[in-house]
Amino acid sequence: MSRWTSAVGAAQLARQLAAQQPRPAGPGTRKPPAYRALADGIRVLVLEGRVPVAARLPAERELALALAVSRTTVAAAYEALRTEGFLESRRGSGSWTAVPAGNPLPARGLEPLPPEALGSMIDLGCAALPAPEPWLTRGIQGALEELPPYAHTHGDYPAGIPVLRQLLAERYTARGIPTMPEQIMVTTGAMGAMDALCHLFAGRGERVAVESPSYANILQLMREAGSRLVPVAMLEGLGGWDLDRWRQVLREAAPRLAYVVADFHNPTGALADEERRRGLVEAARSAGTVLVVDETMTELRLDEKTDQPRPVCAFDPAGSTVVTVGSASKAFWAGMRIGWVRAAPDVIRSLVAARAYADLGTPVLEQLGVNWLMRTGGWEEAVAVRRAQARENRDALVTAVRRELPEWEFTVPAGGLTLWVRTGGLSGSRIAEAGERVGIRVPSGPRFGVDGAFEGFVRLPFTVAGPVADEAATRLAAAARLVERGGTTGTEPQRTFVA
């Protein structure tokens, strides 16, 4: 019986390999043989999780044709990968990817680093900050005081507890978008909301238009749902959406769904202006596309002088075209797994009906905690502290990276939690791989693209400050030097940082 659980086509693998930037040759070093370069490229894809473990690779002849190289080159690369433990083979079953014994299984998304590893590794993989205290504790204490009446019920609220639905509707109304509780469904985080929306609107084989780059975990969720991703390139820097490209894609591809982040985009930090918001809503309405707008970063405006446009749903108040997703995870705390959807009442009813076959509902205690915070003003106080912390972290990280890596390019965003960095011609994938060896975890650009795009980028979140930010930049510079010397497979000693 074969041990592979998925397959990678020759054309797909060739595209991913072609998108990788070649490893720069250090002074006095020779260009590696073609088979070695191919083996290194496949190994990086496996370590990054962009080619899954236990994925069947193309036959040698197929991949040789797709890459326009000799079959001998592919055979030698496969043999090297087998020797290193990254490939297993069986006669009649082909060859499939693996990881050597003792190596951690690569993550396909951006999962947080296990707490036990934090003593020796600086984690820049997850754009999330520690809980704001004392507001978290106060919110939970307030929730416990209000819990008894709910404890006398079955506890399943597929649309969310009524008081939180009412409060969220009132908050949208206060922002200038009249909203009824019937237009709100509470979910288990923004990911729970997106999962429900993908199952409702974008079944297997359906086209979904996405920004390019976009949030890695959402892209992976859509891939695993069987959606066909249609990337729409962002403008350079903080330029945001290219409306002409969006109109063309919506008109020609006619995607069933489109996913965008208008406020402090993840990963670029771009903020869409009102003209682009109105134009994209009109284009989506004309194409019959449901426009899902992720507002998880909306409250993280870090520069007070920056004017924040009206929400995208303000240009579609009835919710016939725009579906809005919000969350407590970024503005408050990732451990508070509360998200929500704002849409037309019939969409909410469909989502609630489908939920009976998923998770039935969101934990009541956490809903009561968010409700207590929002009702008492604790939410606004906590978010103000969160903004100040993120602003301090951003400024410290920017200063440190500019000092240690002056050739890296980026534009400082006015909000959000992430910095999108061009790595001076180096491979982001190889920097991520080298970073693991020098004690820093950083996601490479291709995680945020489709089919290997953005190889020359990394994403840096605003999660460290002070001496930790300085050390993070120092370790990134060490990783960059390893890549420049062609030494990502070396064994440079790992340093330990004690916070």
XYZ file of C-alpha atoms in Angstrom, residues 64-357:
294
model
C 12.426 16.447 -16.502
C 10.123 17.486 -19.359
C 8.439 20.197 -17.259
C 11.814 21.633 -16.184
C 13.542 21.134 -19.544
C 16.413 19.233 -17.895
C 17.737 15.723 -18.366
C 16.119 12.776 -16.637
C 19.538 12.027 -15.129
C 19.438 15.392 -13.326
C 16.028 14.632 -11.796
C 17.075 11.097 -10.858
C 20.195 12.408 -9.104
C 18.170 15.061 -7.257
C 15.653 12.447 -6.072
C 18.480 10.205 -4.906
C 20.036 13.082 -2.944
C 16.692 13.796 -1.289
C 16.292 10.112 -0.392
C 19.755 10.080 1.163
C 18.922 13.175 3.241
C 15.561 11.772 4.389
C 13.328 14.151 2.431
C 12.056 11.513 -0.005
C 10.851 7.954 0.246
C 10.209 5.595 -2.654
C 8.672 2.220 -3.308
C 8.651 0.301 -6.555
C 5.244 0.623 -8.170
C 4.158 3.438 -5.840
C 6.507 6.227 -6.884
C 8.288 8.714 -4.610
C 6.760 10.913 -1.942
C 8.042 13.689 0.305
C 9.128 13.083 3.890
C 11.032 14.770 6.713
C 14.120 13.263 8.354
C 13.742 11.718 11.795
C 13.911 14.359 14.509
C 12.795 17.237 12.278
C 9.526 19.014 13.170
C 6.692 18.555 10.721
C 6.536 21.748 8.632
C 3.462 23.928 9.118
C 1.396 24.860 6.088
C 0.044 27.974 7.766
C 1.405 30.360 10.368
C 0.849 28.438 13.575
C 2.306 29.928 16.766
C 5.553 28.433 18.032
C 4.999 26.000 20.953
C 5.570 27.794 24.286
C 8.361 25.396 25.275
C 10.445 26.608 22.298
C 10.211 30.316 23.121
C 13.319 30.346 25.321
C 15.696 29.735 22.412
C 13.706 30.989 19.414
C 12.372 34.453 18.597
C 8.999 33.847 16.976
C 8.118 36.280 14.187
C 5.803 33.780 12.543
C 2.611 34.794 14.308
C 1.229 38.369 14.201
C -0.336 38.285 17.672
C 0.408 40.076 20.930
C 0.046 38.914 24.550
C -3.279 39.545 26.272
C -3.953 43.103 27.471
C -4.258 43.012 31.209
C -6.089 43.668 33.459
C -8.850 43.840 30.863
C -8.789 40.148 29.945
C -9.198 39.129 33.586
C -11.915 41.743 34.146
C -13.778 40.568 31.059
C -13.738 36.935 32.173
C -14.788 37.878 35.713
C -17.659 39.919 34.306
C -18.632 37.005 32.072
C -18.686 34.607 35.035
C -21.071 36.926 36.889
C -23.439 36.900 33.912
C -23.136 33.185 33.171
C -25.746 31.629 35.556
C -28.850 32.287 33.380
C -27.114 30.693 30.386
C -26.044 27.701 32.444
C -29.734 26.765 32.789
C -30.001 26.384 28.984
C -28.547 23.811 26.571
C -25.789 26.327 25.739
C -25.980 26.022 21.941
C -26.433 29.371 20.196
C -25.640 28.778 16.492
C -26.018 32.470 15.640
C -24.423 33.687 18.875
C -25.902 34.807 22.163
C -28.578 37.483 21.537
C -26.974 40.190 23.713
C -23.690 40.058 21.756
C -25.465 40.020 18.388
C -27.435 43.091 19.505
C -24.303 44.878 20.719
C -22.331 44.155 17.537
C -25.258 45.422 15.444
C -25.308 48.609 17.505
C -21.589 49.109 16.991
C -22.002 48.881 13.193
C -24.928 51.300 13.394
C -22.752 53.742 15.364
C -20.196 53.545 12.536
C -22.859 54.726 10.105
C -24.107 51.367 8.788
C -27.603 50.621 10.113
C -27.551 46.977 11.196
C -30.044 44.606 12.795
C -29.106 41.691 15.069
C -30.484 39.405 12.331
C -27.525 40.528 10.196
C -24.955 39.239 12.700
C -23.610 35.734 13.355
C -20.984 35.151 16.055
C -18.279 32.674 15.047
C -15.255 30.946 16.532
C -12.746 33.553 15.403
C -12.357 35.075 11.956
C -11.069 31.745 10.633
C -14.343 30.110 11.700
C -16.209 32.838 9.841
C -14.153 32.391 6.682
C -14.500 28.618 6.809
C -18.281 28.939 6.982
C -18.371 31.466 4.132
C -16.135 29.346 1.907
C -18.381 26.324 2.389
C -21.473 28.415 1.626
C -20.234 30.367 -1.390
C -17.104 28.709 -2.742
C -17.451 24.961 -2.993
C -14.870 22.704 -4.577
C -13.781 24.033 -7.956
C -15.290 27.518 -7.487
C -13.123 30.522 -8.345
C -12.145 32.879 -5.523
C -10.389 36.182 -6.261
C -7.757 37.109 -3.677
C -5.293 39.920 -3.207
C -1.740 39.032 -4.115
C -0.169 38.924 -1.559
C -2.825 37.949 0.976
C -3.145 36.406 4.438
C -1.443 32.995 4.355
C -3.831 31.085 6.629
C -6.888 32.181 4.662
C -5.221 31.178 1.388
C -4.480 27.745 2.836
C -8.035 27.388 4.154
C -9.375 28.114 0.665
C -6.974 25.681 -0.984
C -8.028 22.914 1.358
C -11.679 23.721 0.648
C -10.924 23.027 -3.032
C -11.291 26.628 -4.225
C -9.511 27.821 -7.372
C -7.584 30.925 -6.306
C -7.397 33.819 -8.756
C -4.682 36.255 -7.587
C -5.044 39.988 -8.193
C -1.765 41.867 -7.806
C -1.517 44.687 -5.275
C 0.184 47.966 -6.148
C 3.737 48.509 -4.915
C 4.402 49.649 -1.360
C 1.233 50.785 0.387
C -0.591 51.513 -2.891
C -3.257 48.912 -2.139
C -5.750 47.656 -4.660
C -5.284 48.100 -8.398
C -8.906 48.784 -9.381
C -8.327 48.263 -13.103
C -6.955 44.771 -12.429
C -9.815 43.984 -10.070
C -12.414 45.055 -12.627
C -10.747 42.910 -15.276
C -10.545 39.811 -13.059
C -14.111 40.156 -11.812
C -15.382 40.657 -15.346
C -13.387 37.887 -17.046
C -13.032 35.229 -14.313
C -16.467 35.842 -12.726
C -15.368 34.457 -9.328
C -18.109 33.362 -6.956
C -16.257 34.945 -4.045
C -13.590 37.605 -3.483
C -11.595 38.075 -0.287
C -9.940 41.391 0.622
C -8.433 43.190 3.625
C -9.191 46.898 3.239
C -7.873 48.158 6.575
C -4.129 47.739 7.240
C -3.808 44.812 4.905
C -2.065 41.646 6.028
C 0.799 41.428 5.058
C 1.486 44.794 3.349
C -0.212 47.182 5.798
C -1.985 49.059 2.962
C -5.131 51.080 3.741
C -7.697 51.284 0.917
C -9.190 54.744 0.351
C -12.900 55.433 -0.107
C -12.682 55.690 -3.888
C -11.209 52.197 -4.142
C -13.740 50.808 -1.659
C -16.666 52.193 -3.614
C -15.185 51.080 -6.928
C -14.530 47.515 -5.777
C -18.055 47.145 -4.380
C -19.527 48.362 -7.670
C -17.325 45.989 -9.679
C -18.249 43.033 -7.457
C -21.955 43.844 -7.702
C -21.751 44.026 -11.497
C -19.967 40.657 -11.669
C -22.313 38.927 -9.214
C -19.365 38.268 -6.890
C -19.755 38.099 -3.120
C -17.127 40.431 -1.645
C -15.843 39.226 1.750
C -14.094 42.025 3.645
C -11.792 41.081 6.525
C -11.894 43.786 9.217
C -9.700 42.078 11.817
C -7.094 44.879 11.638
C -9.562 47.791 11.498
C -9.056 49.001 15.061
C -5.260 48.933 14.857
C -4.699 52.444 13.476
C -1.272 53.329 14.861
C -0.756 56.821 13.421
C -3.368 59.226 14.773
C -3.022 61.596 11.801
C -4.151 58.875 9.384
C -7.783 59.284 8.348
C -9.642 55.995 8.336
C -12.203 55.670 5.521
C -15.747 54.435 6.033
C -16.131 50.644 6.197
C -16.494 48.852 2.865
C -19.994 47.715 3.888
C -21.013 51.401 4.022
C -21.170 51.218 0.206
C -23.503 48.204 0.409
C -25.529 48.758 3.594
C -28.095 46.030 2.877
C -25.341 43.421 2.642
C -26.403 42.051 -0.758
C -22.816 42.177 -2.119
C -20.510 42.788 0.847
C -20.048 40.327 3.697
C -17.934 41.655 6.570
C -15.824 39.542 8.928
C -14.620 40.900 12.269
C -12.699 39.444 15.177
C -11.397 40.028 18.689
C -8.151 38.203 17.913
C -5.954 41.026 16.582
C -7.411 44.062 18.349
C -7.714 42.301 21.735
C -6.160 38.827 22.079
C -5.770 35.780 19.826
C -6.811 33.524 22.703
C -10.245 35.170 22.736
C -11.658 33.112 19.875
C -14.587 35.361 19.031
C -15.337 36.463 15.489
C -18.443 37.611 13.669
C -20.052 37.980 10.265
C -22.206 40.904 9.120
C -24.320 40.130 6.044
C -27.859 40.181 4.692
C -30.335 38.297 6.934
C -30.834 35.516 4.365
C -27.052 34.911 4.231
C -26.921 34.751 8.019
C -29.796 32.243 8.066
C -27.967 30.053 5.560
C -24.755 30.205 7.584
C -26.586 29.345 10.804
C -28.368 26.408 9.168
C -25.095 25.014 7.822
C -23.434 25.391 11.203
C -25.450 22.513 12.655
C -23.069 20.197 10.780
